[in-house]
Amino acid sequence: MTHSNSMPPGLYLGIDVGSTTVKVVITDGAGRLLDYDYRYGRGQPARALLDAWRDLARRRDLTRVAAVGLTGSGGELLAPLLGARRVNELVAQTHALQIHVPQARTVIEMGGQDSKLLRLEPDGDRLRLADFAMNDLCAAGTGSFLEQQAERLGLSLAEFSALALQARKPARVAGRCAVFAKSDLVHLQQQGLPLPDLVAGLCLAVARNLRATLGGGRPFQPPIVFQGGVARNAGMVWAFEQVLKLEPDALLVPPHCTLMAALGAAYVARVEPAPSFRGLEPLAEFAAARRVRPSSLPQLPRRPARAAAPLPPAPNPSLCSARTTVRAPASDCSPDPAREGEAVWLGIDVGSVSTKAAAVDGEGRLLAGCYLSTAGQPLAVARQARDRVLAQVGDSVPVLGLGVTGSGRHLVGKRLAADLVCNEISAQARAARAWDPQADTVFEIGGQDSKYIALREGAIADQVLNKACAAGTGAFLEEQAGRLNLPVEEMGRLALTAAAPADLGERCTVFMESDLVHHQQQGVALPDLAAGLSYAVARNYLTRVVHN
């Protein structure tokens, strides 16, 4: 913070209302930073801004405010209430850089729920924004991602930041999705990897993700500036130095790296015509009257539940995780008993989250089946699934063939000497055709991926896979069920009782989780939350996978 004994008359405020935080800066007529406030919005940006303003008013004479510039994702809503000038985020960032880091040529900006890459070039004595890229649909390259991973590891953000610098051999962790990163973390923790190596691996994953998604294969021209809330994380500064192959301290982090957009907004309000400041009354009235808007989502249609009879316990339960379940198919596809002396064929689907096995006869009748958690042990659980199905059909029944599919098909197929190893799309299409010869569409949502298959006269006409985002997968539902302290098996039943399903969006697990927490804080009923999660998965799948 800077101070001046001789201040030109009038104060100029810059406000950055982000998705997770609200920043307010006070500058004088010469553009010098006099004071600031930084706080979390917690789903109520108007209330947070009002509280920030009142706290600043205890330290500064805000009756001298001459103009206000407002930027950020919440700017459009709040600017008219204050009589503030609305400033585009990229314009605000460029103006702040021109004043505080005029030598900048590439800027990495990482906030709570989005990230940006700005490419700048000189234009006389000013900076010009030559190009930019933004990511606001996925949390994998944002502060929310790191915050969630730190929470999962039982670390504060300060501890997370410091531990990354202690790593000796950073782990290889998925940076594409927060939910998939959790799966990697659990697996690596089970292998006993040191915590610093896990944290450093996460930081490197985020840096690689941003370079790939926003960099577009183009070089990052130095000097490179790193700003936004994530720039305060020493682990991320180190990670970008590694990924971009920079010398130590070559990545420039401005002293007020979290306030750059707010500083730029204040600058624009000072040098360009701005509306007349209206005072706090309209904002206070708005904050007081603000309520959670009722959900616009309709109730889920109620359908009678189909009973599922449990199968006998697994032969070796120790191979399964605590939540392993073995379920029979629904009542309309219940297994038929094997006929005396009848031969069977076995199929095993080794997925990232679950492993399924089935036995069929020569007519394609389902004779036995089981459903187990893969639990990070694909080969062991596949063997268990095979043995379980064989125990159901009887040891004396001859097995004429074994087919394996799923993400673990190559490993399991080789070790179990499978007669056929095929991809999941082919297996799903073949089963759908056997189940209903008229089927023309297959929706498949698994633990960590989802698929869409179009059939034409029984042949695969089109296919789409989504493996980069968990928002439309079972892993997301399982994760949120745990957050709600709700058995995942109960989620569907509870969702069907919802009166007003919560609208949780569709774009990213981390962002939907933030919405979920906000709705919880507002007292939204558990059935409405469960139904909102079901809607979120369905909408994500239809939007991201099926497309048109």
XYZ file of C-alpha atoms in Angstrom:
548
model
C 0.000 0.000 0.000
C 1.324 3.475 -0.809
C 0.541 6.762 0.892
C 0.920 10.401 -0.079
C 0.962 13.510 2.113
C -0.154 15.757 -0.743
C -3.257 14.429 -2.439
C -4.965 16.100 -5.380
C -8.646 16.595 -4.620
C -10.979 13.688 -5.246
C -10.638 9.952 -4.799
C -11.077 7.356 -7.514
C -12.286 3.885 -6.667
C -11.720 0.718 -8.643
C -13.868 -2.338 -7.913
C -13.322 -5.853 -9.235
C -16.279 -8.133 -8.506
C -14.990 -11.604 -9.327
C -16.658 -14.976 -9.132
C -15.241 -15.682 -5.663
C -13.768 -12.417 -4.351
C -14.485 -8.687 -4.275
C -11.587 -6.228 -4.486
C -11.864 -2.462 -3.880
C -8.978 -0.002 -4.316
C -8.790 3.709 -3.496
C -6.483 5.847 -5.616
C -5.780 9.548 -5.592
C -5.848 11.968 -8.506
C -2.320 10.917 -9.492
C -3.310 7.254 -9.647
C -1.449 6.240 -6.473
C -2.861 3.383 -4.400
C -3.977 4.678 -0.995
C -5.935 1.768 0.447
C -7.722 -1.418 -0.550
C -10.008 -4.193 0.639
C -9.972 -7.834 -0.486
C -12.620 -10.290 0.649
C -14.574 -13.365 -0.404
C -17.999 -12.766 -1.901
C -19.467 -16.102 -0.690
C -22.271 -15.959 -3.225
C -23.380 -12.458 -2.148
C -21.190 -9.953 -4.023
C -23.446 -6.971 -3.311
C -23.294 -7.611 0.435
C -19.507 -8.159 0.280
C -19.023 -4.908 -1.659
C -21.183 -2.998 0.805
C -19.210 -4.372 3.766
C -15.884 -3.596 2.053
C -17.006 -0.030 1.346
C -18.073 0.532 4.947
C -14.780 -0.842 6.292
C -12.813 1.442 3.981
C -14.999 4.404 5.002
C -13.770 3.958 8.587
C -10.217 4.603 7.372
C -10.765 7.013 4.483
C -13.049 9.947 3.745
C -15.151 8.404 0.984
C -17.330 11.503 0.710
C -14.507 12.714 -1.557
C -15.125 9.998 -4.155
C -15.111 11.612 -7.595
C -15.705 8.528 -9.780
C -15.894 4.751 -9.599
C -14.795 2.166 -12.135
C -16.197 -1.349 -11.825
C -15.010 -4.512 -13.567
C -15.289 -8.276 -13.154
C -17.991 -10.869 -13.711
C -20.418 -9.074 -11.380
C -19.809 -5.619 -12.796
C -22.758 -5.474 -15.157
C -25.237 -5.986 -12.317
C -23.700 -3.675 -9.728
C -22.267 -0.791 -11.815
C -25.658 0.946 -12.397
C -26.453 0.816 -8.659
C -23.342 2.826 -7.787
C -23.244 5.046 -10.828
C -19.929 3.408 -11.687
C -18.248 3.206 -15.057
C -18.348 -0.374 -16.340
C -14.873 -1.425 -17.503
C -14.101 -4.553 -19.507
C -11.793 -6.884 -17.537
C -9.195 -7.101 -20.302
C -9.142 -3.328 -20.721
C -8.743 -2.878 -16.966
C -5.895 -5.400 -16.842
C -4.088 -3.731 -19.747
C -4.316 -0.260 -18.191
C -2.976 -1.539 -14.855
C -0.083 -3.302 -16.568
C 0.753 -0.186 -18.543
C 1.223 1.706 -15.264
C 2.764 -0.962 -13.017
C 4.557 -3.416 -15.378
C 4.978 -1.562 -18.705
C 7.610 -4.046 -19.938
C 5.096 -6.950 -19.848
C 4.574 -8.884 -23.074
C 2.735 -11.993 -21.830
C 0.377 -12.057 -18.846
C -0.973 -15.104 -17.030
C -3.973 -14.195 -14.901
C -5.508 -16.870 -12.668
C -8.508 -16.147 -10.479
C -10.989 -18.167 -8.491
C -13.069 -19.501 -11.360
C -11.360 -18.439 -14.575
C -7.954 -17.913 -16.119
C -6.704 -15.634 -18.886
C -3.679 -15.265 -21.111
C -2.953 -11.788 -22.461
C -0.427 -11.027 -25.191
C 0.683 -7.392 -25.245
C 2.736 -5.282 -27.603
C 3.991 -1.680 -27.459
C 2.010 0.995 -29.252
C 4.008 4.184 -28.954
C 4.335 4.890 -25.235
C 1.375 2.659 -24.392
C 0.606 -1.054 -24.258
C -1.842 -2.604 -26.693
C -3.707 -5.858 -26.154
C -2.698 -7.878 -29.221
C -4.412 -11.168 -28.377
C -5.992 -13.041 -25.486
C -7.460 -16.391 -24.493
C -9.822 -17.197 -21.632
C -10.970 -20.286 -19.795
C -14.083 -19.913 -17.669
C -15.778 -23.263 -18.273
C -13.395 -25.569 -16.397
C -11.782 -25.153 -12.981
C -8.677 -27.184 -13.848
C -6.607 -24.022 -14.342
C -8.082 -21.863 -11.584
C -7.755 -21.075 -7.898
C -10.845 -23.115 -7.087
C -9.090 -26.243 -8.360
C -6.066 -25.678 -6.113
C -8.247 -24.754 -3.155
C -10.238 -27.960 -3.506
C -7.134 -30.127 -3.820
C -5.572 -28.469 -0.760
C -8.732 -29.198 1.202
C -8.642 -32.836 0.111
C -5.054 -33.117 1.358
C -5.933 -31.461 4.659
C -3.758 -28.421 3.943
C -4.245 -24.688 4.189
C -3.372 -22.748 1.050
C -0.274 -21.402 2.802
C 0.870 -24.939 3.663
C 0.060 -26.093 0.126
C 2.166 -23.273 -1.323
C 5.171 -23.995 0.895
C 5.117 -27.785 0.494
C 5.428 -27.623 -3.300
C 8.891 -26.112 -2.928
C 10.031 -29.080 -0.830
C 9.335 -31.721 -3.497
C 12.105 -34.027 -4.626
C 10.268 -35.975 -7.321
C 6.940 -34.333 -8.298
C 4.143 -36.807 -8.972
C 2.383 -37.024 -12.312
C -1.176 -35.893 -11.601
C -4.100 -35.266 -13.953
C -4.635 -31.538 -14.391
C -7.586 -31.848 -16.755
C -10.342 -32.126 -14.147
C -10.667 -31.671 -10.379
C -12.547 -34.930 -9.922
C -10.027 -36.963 -11.920
C -7.181 -35.277 -10.037
C -8.746 -36.556 -6.831
C -8.672 -40.098 -8.203
C -4.969 -39.699 -8.978
C -4.310 -38.271 -5.529
C -6.030 -41.161 -3.778
C -4.123 -43.689 -5.870
C -0.763 -41.953 -5.319
C -1.388 -41.564 -1.595
C -2.086 -45.294 -1.389
C 1.329 -45.828 -2.974
C 2.898 -43.794 -0.173
C 4.157 -40.811 -2.175
C 5.377 -37.912 -0.001
C 2.964 -35.016 0.389
C 5.376 -32.418 -1.114
C 5.654 -34.541 -4.273
C 1.856 -34.705 -4.566
C 1.460 -30.945 -4.107
C 4.213 -30.143 -6.602
C 2.627 -32.558 -9.079
C -0.687 -30.728 -8.796
C 0.978 -27.358 -9.386
C 2.793 -28.653 -12.453
C -0.450 -30.173 -13.762
C -2.219 -26.816 -13.519
C 0.656 -25.019 -15.247
C 0.762 -27.569 -18.079
C -3.009 -27.375 -18.453
C -2.945 -23.590 -18.855
C -0.029 -23.704 -21.305
C -1.885 -26.252 -23.431
C -5.401 -24.797 -23.289
C -4.641 -21.071 -23.450
C -1.193 -21.028 -25.002
C -2.345 -22.733 -28.184
C 1.152 -23.981 -28.930
C 2.523 -20.452 -29.263
C 5.588 -19.313 -27.271
C 5.161 -17.161 -24.179
C 7.121 -14.023 -25.030
C 9.008 -12.534 -22.064
C 8.802 -10.581 -19.880
C 6.026 -12.797 -18.470
C 3.781 -11.464 -15.688
C 1.800 -13.699 -13.318
C -1.144 -12.065 -11.539
C -4.465 -12.873 -9.887
C -5.064 -14.605 -6.569
C -3.181 -17.753 -7.616
C -0.013 -15.707 -8.184
C 0.390 -15.549 -4.389
C 0.946 -19.331 -4.399
C 4.715 -19.914 -4.404
C 4.174 -23.451 -5.676
C 2.414 -22.155 -8.787
C 5.138 -19.557 -9.410
C 7.698 -22.386 -9.275
C 5.536 -24.601 -11.519
C 5.264 -21.978 -14.261
C 9.005 -21.405 -14.093
C 9.492 -25.129 -14.656
C 6.875 -25.586 -17.377
C 7.868 -22.439 -19.292
C 11.587 -23.169 -18.726
C 12.272 -19.813 -17.072
C 15.187 -18.805 -14.936
C 14.443 -18.379 -11.204
C 12.702 -15.038 -10.528
C 12.128 -14.488 -14.277
C 8.374 -14.708 -13.765
C 7.224 -11.245 -12.683
C 4.630 -11.101 -9.885
C 3.399 -7.529 -9.235
C 3.303 -6.468 -5.549
C -0.483 -6.070 -5.757
C -1.053 -9.038 -8.049
C -4.615 -9.588 -6.791
C -5.686 -5.970 -7.378
C -4.596 -5.346 -10.959
C -8.075 -5.326 -12.520
C -9.405 -3.038 -9.771
C -6.445 -0.673 -10.253
C -7.103 -0.586 -13.986
C -10.793 0.180 -13.390
C -9.853 3.085 -11.103
C -7.475 4.410 -13.774
C -10.204 4.322 -16.447
C -12.644 6.083 -14.114
C -10.040 8.818 -13.546
C -9.105 9.544 -17.176
C -12.348 8.860 -19.038
C -15.841 10.312 -18.535
C -17.756 8.376 -15.883
C -21.348 8.499 -14.624
C -22.073 10.443 -11.459
C -21.460 8.446 -8.305
C -24.863 7.658 -6.740
C -23.718 6.820 -3.220
C -24.356 3.631 -1.282
C -28.118 3.763 -0.826
C -29.102 1.892 -4.023
C -26.488 -0.804 -3.319
C -27.639 -1.157 0.302
C -31.276 -1.483 -0.752
C -30.351 -4.076 -3.346
C -28.262 -6.114 -0.879
C -31.038 -6.036 1.727
C -33.710 -7.145 -0.737
C -31.569 -9.772 -2.471
C -32.865 -13.307 -2.028
C -32.081 -16.621 -3.634
C -34.234 -16.819 -6.720
C -36.513 -19.837 -6.818
C -35.370 -22.592 -9.140
C -36.777 -22.483 -12.627
C -36.211 -26.205 -13.122
C -39.312 -28.400 -13.261
C -39.833 -31.360 -10.984
C -38.353 -34.637 -12.140
C -41.010 -37.067 -13.434
C -41.802 -39.715 -10.889
C -41.351 -43.275 -12.086
C -41.998 -46.441 -10.107
C -38.757 -47.860 -8.716
C -37.597 -51.168 -10.141
C -36.475 -53.672 -7.525
C -32.978 -55.100 -7.687
C -32.363 -58.318 -5.804
C -28.898 -58.557 -4.217
C -26.536 -61.329 -5.266
C -24.621 -63.465 -2.709
C -21.501 -61.966 -1.074
C -18.288 -61.860 -3.105
C -15.861 -64.764 -2.536
C -13.047 -62.424 -1.384
C -14.491 -59.175 -0.011
C -11.049 -57.957 1.073
C -10.241 -57.037 -2.523
C -13.117 -54.561 -2.600
C -13.272 -51.095 -1.140
C -15.577 -50.331 1.742
C -18.290 -49.154 -0.611
C -18.112 -52.105 -2.996
C -21.533 -53.410 -3.907
C -22.654 -56.357 -5.949
C -25.942 -55.802 -7.674
C -28.129 -57.832 -9.926
C -29.454 -56.212 -13.078
C -32.891 -54.640 -12.764
C -35.910 -56.930 -12.678
C -36.620 -56.750 -16.397
C -33.209 -58.257 -17.211
C -32.802 -60.692 -14.322
C -30.332 -63.532 -14.938
C -31.738 -66.858 -16.082
C -30.500 -70.081 -14.520
C -28.012 -72.079 -16.559
C -29.329 -75.235 -18.194
C -27.796 -78.599 -17.395
C -24.506 -79.060 -19.295
C -24.826 -75.707 -21.031
C -21.684 -73.831 -22.123
C -21.224 -70.115 -21.384
C -19.255 -67.091 -22.589
C -17.865 -64.518 -20.144
C -17.506 -60.762 -20.572
C -15.619 -58.373 -18.263
C -15.783 -54.570 -18.415
C -12.826 -53.108 -16.497
C -13.682 -49.455 -15.889
C -11.792 -46.742 -14.018
C -14.311 -46.781 -11.174
C -16.152 -50.099 -11.440
C -15.644 -53.551 -12.918
C -18.567 -55.528 -14.309
C -18.720 -59.167 -15.374
C -21.438 -61.222 -17.050
C -22.022 -64.751 -18.316
C -24.292 -65.494 -21.303
C -25.334 -68.657 -23.076
C -25.295 -69.407 -26.792
C -28.612 -67.590 -27.247
C -27.334 -64.466 -25.528
C -29.350 -65.017 -22.335
C -27.843 -63.385 -19.255
C -27.002 -66.140 -16.776
C -25.014 -64.290 -14.121
C -23.516 -60.891 -13.419
C -21.722 -58.814 -10.807
C -20.691 -55.205 -10.236
C -17.593 -54.360 -8.170
C -15.556 -51.289 -7.361
C -12.244 -51.313 -9.243
C -10.625 -49.656 -6.198
C -7.347 -49.056 -8.042
C -6.799 -52.807 -8.492
C -8.112 -53.610 -11.983
C -6.449 -57.000 -12.374
C -7.286 -58.295 -8.899
C -10.905 -57.123 -9.104
C -11.310 -58.491 -12.658
C -10.211 -61.901 -11.392
C -12.637 -61.611 -8.514
C -15.465 -60.657 -10.887
C -14.655 -63.632 -13.140
C -14.595 -66.039 -10.193
C -17.784 -64.594 -8.818
C -19.676 -65.135 -12.079
C -18.279 -68.654 -12.478
C -19.450 -69.464 -8.959
C -22.948 -68.358 -9.909
C -23.203 -70.485 -13.051
C -21.449 -73.479 -11.494
C -17.902 -74.809 -11.698
C -18.915 -77.644 -13.981
C -20.239 -75.369 -16.747
C -17.717 -75.144 -19.633
C -16.521 -71.649 -20.608
C -16.082 -71.306 -24.373
C -14.724 -67.770 -24.487
C -13.750 -64.636 -22.558
C -14.116 -61.075 -23.881
C -12.709 -58.017 -22.113
C -13.468 -54.311 -22.608
C -13.101 -51.072 -20.671
C -10.174 -48.801 -19.869
C -8.275 -51.695 -18.278
C -8.917 -54.132 -21.124
C -5.357 -54.454 -22.388
C -3.819 -55.296 -19.022
C -6.617 -57.625 -17.939
C -7.052 -59.181 -21.371
C -3.398 -60.157 -21.506
C -3.187 -61.483 -17.951
C -6.436 -63.457 -18.161
C -5.677 -64.761 -21.669
C -8.877 -63.292 -23.113
C -10.110 -64.553 -26.473
C -11.303 -61.059 -27.424
C -10.249 -57.559 -26.359
C -12.501 -54.855 -27.795
C -13.103 -51.152 -27.268
C -16.007 -49.918 -25.183
C -17.875 -48.287 -28.061
C -18.079 -51.574 -29.969
C -19.104 -53.481 -26.859
C -21.801 -50.957 -25.925
C -23.202 -50.911 -29.462
C -23.268 -54.701 -29.717
C -25.078 -55.064 -26.385
C -27.608 -52.360 -27.282
C -28.332 -54.069 -30.586
C -28.858 -57.403 -28.815
C -31.112 -55.805 -26.249
C -33.213 -53.892 -28.763
C -32.596 -54.450 -32.514
C -34.398 -51.140 -33.204
C -32.109 -49.069 -30.949
C -30.567 -46.076 -32.713
C -29.059 -44.168 -29.778
C -26.948 -45.154 -26.779
C -26.358 -42.832 -23.802
C -23.586 -44.204 -21.581
C -22.469 -42.388 -18.431
C -19.767 -44.113 -16.426
C -17.571 -43.308 -13.464
C -15.062 -41.043 -15.188
C -16.225 -40.710 -18.759
C -19.351 -40.603 -20.828
C -20.174 -41.668 -24.372
C -22.772 -41.063 -27.036
C -23.279 -43.635 -29.776
C -25.551 -43.312 -32.809
C -26.562 -46.548 -34.569
C -27.841 -46.921 -38.090
C -29.194 -50.331 -39.092
C -27.254 -51.858 -36.222
C -23.900 -50.334 -37.217
C -22.084 -47.501 -35.450
C -22.816 -44.305 -37.367
C -21.365 -41.761 -34.938
C -19.686 -41.622 -31.541
C -18.540 -38.986 -29.066
C -16.486 -39.513 -25.923
C -15.921 -37.155 -23.028
C -12.910 -37.996 -20.904
C -11.719 -34.520 -19.970
C -14.519 -33.358 -17.659
C -16.231 -35.171 -14.793
C -19.268 -32.867 -14.716
C -21.283 -35.368 -16.744
C -20.106 -38.544 -15.009
C -20.882 -40.792 -12.067
C -17.764 -39.631 -10.195
C -19.314 -36.182 -9.876
C -22.541 -37.557 -8.425
C -20.641 -39.771 -6.004
C -18.469 -36.865 -4.872
C -21.444 -34.586 -4.223
C -23.430 -37.323 -2.500
C -20.548 -37.578 -0.042
C -20.583 -33.817 0.480
C -24.297 -34.006 1.257
C -23.694 -36.980 3.579
C -26.101 -38.916 1.394
C -25.597 -42.541 0.277
C -25.234 -42.405 -3.492
C -27.758 -45.248 -3.769
C -30.371 -42.944 -2.168
C -29.757 -39.940 -4.417
C -32.101 -40.986 -7.231
C -34.981 -41.845 -4.940
C -34.593 -38.586 -3.027
C -34.332 -36.518 -6.217
C -37.732 -37.762 -7.368
C -39.337 -36.249 -4.268
C -37.965 -32.731 -4.975
C -40.478 -29.905 -5.197
C -38.143 -27.251 -6.674
C -34.866 -28.685 -8.058
C -31.932 -26.318 -7.564
C -30.339 -24.905 -10.701
C -26.638 -25.781 -10.295
C -25.583 -25.051 -13.873
C -23.733 -27.531 -16.044
C -20.205 -26.380 -16.738
C -17.725 -27.770 -14.181
C -17.731 -29.915 -11.061
C -15.900 -27.333 -8.969
C -18.193 -24.484 -10.005
C -21.312 -26.600 -9.543
C -20.006 -27.589 -6.128
C -19.647 -23.907 -5.235
C -23.270 -23.377 -6.265
C -24.267 -26.419 -4.235
C -22.600 -25.030 -1.111
C -24.258 -21.650 -1.688
C -27.700 -23.263 -1.994
C -27.029 -25.278 1.167
C -26.156 -22.084 3.031
C -29.456 -20.615 1.877
C -31.388 -23.549 3.349
C -32.397 -25.317 0.115
C -33.927 -28.733 0.905
C -31.852 -31.895 0.416
C -34.233 -33.404 -2.214
C -33.992 -30.187 -4.261
C -30.187 -30.374 -4.128
C -30.206 -34.046 -5.180
C -32.539 -33.285 -8.085
C -30.401 -30.303 -9.081
C -27.336 -32.548 -9.264
C -29.215 -34.985 -11.485
C -30.235 -32.149 -13.777
C -26.645 -30.853 -13.834
C -25.224 -34.184 -15.009
C -27.935 -34.637 -17.649
C -27.570 -31.095 -18.985
C -23.785 -31.339 -19.070
C -23.985 -34.630 -20.952
C -26.462 -33.312 -23.519
C -24.568 -30.040 -23.996
C -20.978 -31.256 -23.965
C -21.217 -34.791 -25.316
C -24.322 -35.141 -27.467
C -24.080 -31.546 -28.767
C -26.699 -31.414 -31.514
